[in-house]
Amino acid sequence: MTQSFRLGVAGLGTVGAAVVRMVARRAETLSAATGRAIRVTAVSSRDRGRDRGLDLTGITWFDDPVALARSGEVDAVVELIGGSEGAAKAVVEAALAAGKHVITANKALLAHHGAGLAEAAEAKGVALAFEASAAGGIPIVKALREGLPGNAVNRVYGILNGTCNYILTRMELEGLTFEACLKDAQALGYAEADPTFDVEGFDTAHKLAILTSLAFGTTLDAEGVSVEGISAITPLDLTMAEELGYRIKLLGVAQIAAGGIEQRVHPTMVPKSSSIAQVMGVTNAVTVDADAVGELTLIGPGAGGEATASAVVADIADVAAGLVRPAFGRPTARMQPASRVEMQRHEGGYYIRLTVHDRPGVAAGVATRMAEREISLESILQRRSERAASQDPHGRSGQPVPLVLITYAATEGTIRAALDAIAADGLLAEAPQLIRIERE
Amino acid sequence: MTQSFRLGVAGLGTVGAAVVRMVARRAETLSAATGRAIRVTAVSSRDRGRDRGLDLTGITWFDDPVALARSGEVDAVVELIGGSEGAAKAVVEAALAAGKHVITANKALLAHHGAGLAEAAEAKGVALAFEASAAGGIPIVKALREGLPGNAVNRVYGILNGTCNYILTRMELEGLTFEACLKDAQALGYAEADPTFDVEGFDTAHKLAILTSLAFGTTLDAEGVSVEGISAITPLDLTMAEELGYRIKLLGVAQIAAGGIEQRVHPTMVPKSSSIAQVMGVTNAVTVDADAVGELTLIGPGAGGEATASAVVADIADVAAGLVRPAFGRPTARMQPASRVEMQRHEGGYYIRLTVHDRPGVAAGVATRMAEREISLESILQRRSERAASQDPHGRSGQPVPLVLITYAATEGTIRAALDAIAADGLLAEAPQLIRIERE
């Protein structure tokens, strides 16, 4: 047997502690799979005094994670500090510069600095591995990087944020508001005290940028992702979705379109019969549409200490076994520049919920503005409130009532122009709600 | 760039032709991913004259596939002949003996001779790769072998045969008999003229044996799989399943049990809300239950030329990139012997459909025999036929009527003993139908 493979773990939070335990617990399997003993030889964390329930006997403690990254005692550095800048970035850069392999779960770091880090890894002939950075315990990075080289990918999309899916699931099943579900998610530890990063879609955008690069061989372009969160979704939207045969999920979608690649994160209507619609609670899922396999869907845990550690340990085993392949599936010099496609040019079906004044001719006025722009309507649903109906059974109460349209494929620019015209006609009592539809 | 990676493809059926085309079509991506140009340099097939629509210019033709396997012109042999013996086995053995990597889609060969072939590959330090052998285009071999080394797997189960799932889906959706659906499947090319291998579960058993070895690190034991097919499933069973909240799928299941590993293939009731229950038509799916990730499900195409070629080409890229890891995740010397657990000791819930004589006291007699063996019943459903009801509205017609029981967990031995006692009591008009229940 060759020399043992020595790991330095920077960051001993939930995931870091789980990695240290897992490497010890699975020692036999890891050595059988890789041909080498794998050992954690060094760790670093902010608070040395904290009891993590870990046996750190024989493991060197570093107060400074950058010193750990440079240490002669480690062959690979496992970065679990988090954040796109600061200590995490310094650790990864120092490790690569010192010719050490890097394994990280840090999606923000990769989304913003992935190309430069991949280049640094290539220059030194070491691995930059990040299975845990997207969709947690689901081996989607491996599937895209190594499992589909025979395929041209057309689209990759998924539920990449457990917090949002948990909130949407509870809103749907219990008829609750976004605010009420968020509060519960915070109480249960599924959402942060400041939930913006999750619920406004930025976390999903980081993960999507990584998957896009792997799927299409393009340079990372996190800034090019169009992002919209779930905070504006109402119980009424979920009820209407249910009636129309859809569920609402926060999806990250990357797709080949005319002139480039669309990258978008937004609440999405998905057909109730689709695999992705069945994914409830904190679970994640990713679907790949590709020319040879058709549709491939992976469903599993998107977060959690053990599930994330599972992905980190899979990377550790790959690297220990000598797998050093280009981080994003191809050398950075051969990655294609990412051509952005603006959302105005996105073409698809739309759910549009208008709040109109209850009076004769409003639906006709709305439909006319759509028809003028050649937007075809699949359904139009008018739902008068009981209050409006009690005030005037003939539909002339003037009360605000919902009017829901489902369109066939149209560009977002056209849809928005039609909505502007409808607003200018004075037909709307509130700003319109617009949710994109994604079909299988 | 290093020397190009030269492939010899033995077998030019649907999959073989798709592989030759895919390697050419994806040349740029394959070289970017692996650092080498990948070329098909030799092919072999039975009928040289047949037009396959392939450009074989510059590719050496071998009438004898074993000569191709030994040829100095190839670095790796892609075996797509099929069958557990004969030419396929000779080709793979000759290639490994000559120190060439082998990529194969041949589940029968692996299920029966996998251990010996893995040993031969190890002895020469070459790869034996077989992603396409189980669940076609789904990268489940990679996921089990490389994606989950941090996990102790508890259970792996899946829909591994598209023909059976197609038949069960149509039976369910259209209320048709097994025979009628089989005929349609044959007409559409989803089932062979002799369908035994698929519909009686043997194909699923071969694939399951491969997944079991990968999941648990045990030696292959295809003979140890308990196998039952779908030909005895009736439209009534599917109707009852629907009413009780289940769907019926042919599953392959491998699971840790007291004293060893259960390997079983049988029609199974799965909860309608489970991911696996959503899988309809020829699609395959595999779920892995493991301690760190919890539940991971992969859904995709189980067969078809392009989808299977996708898996073969992924293996080609891995091998070209220098990935030579133990075929079944660990060296053959470190694989654990497979301890069989007999089906009599299987513990689970059961759906039991009895055909009893319509007369008073029958349900009580059945329930008593169950209670004597401490089998608890979750539901008991008596369904009188219209004919029986019209003959005697008081339930004394003596006509055969179905009586369906759903049990809580019990061992199969106990269930069978109770059914024997019920039969001895003269309560049954027909042999009982027994379908195992698999919960998430």
mmCIF file of C-alpha atoms in Angstrom, chain A residues 236-246 272 381 383:
data_model
loop_
_atom_site.group_PDB
_atom_site.id
_atom_site.type_symbol
_atom_site.label_atom_id
_atom_site.label_comp_id
_atom_site.label_asym_id
_atom_site.label_seq_id
_atom_site.Cartn_x
_atom_site.Cartn_y
_atom_site.Cartn_z
ATOM 1 C CA LEU A 236 -53.772 32.310 -3.752
ATOM 2 C CA ASP A 237 -51.028 31.552 -6.301
ATOM 3 C CA LEU A 238 -50.595 28.083 -4.785
ATOM 4 C CA THR A 239 -54.346 27.464 -4.885
ATOM 5 C CA MET A 240 -54.536 28.552 -8.513
ATOM 6 C CA ALA A 241 -51.508 26.373 -9.389
ATOM 7 C CA GLU A 242 -53.208 23.375 -7.804
ATOM 8 C CA GLU A 243 -56.403 24.007 -9.800
ATOM 9 C CA LEU A 244 -54.488 24.391 -13.039
ATOM 10 C CA GLY A 245 -52.463 21.168 -12.555
ATOM 11 C CA TYR A 246 -49.200 22.721 -11.374
ATOM 12 C CA LYS A 272 -47.933 18.160 -10.976
ATOM 13 C CA LEU A 381 -59.857 32.042 -14.916
ATOM 14 C CA ARG A 383 -62.517 34.295 -9.560
#
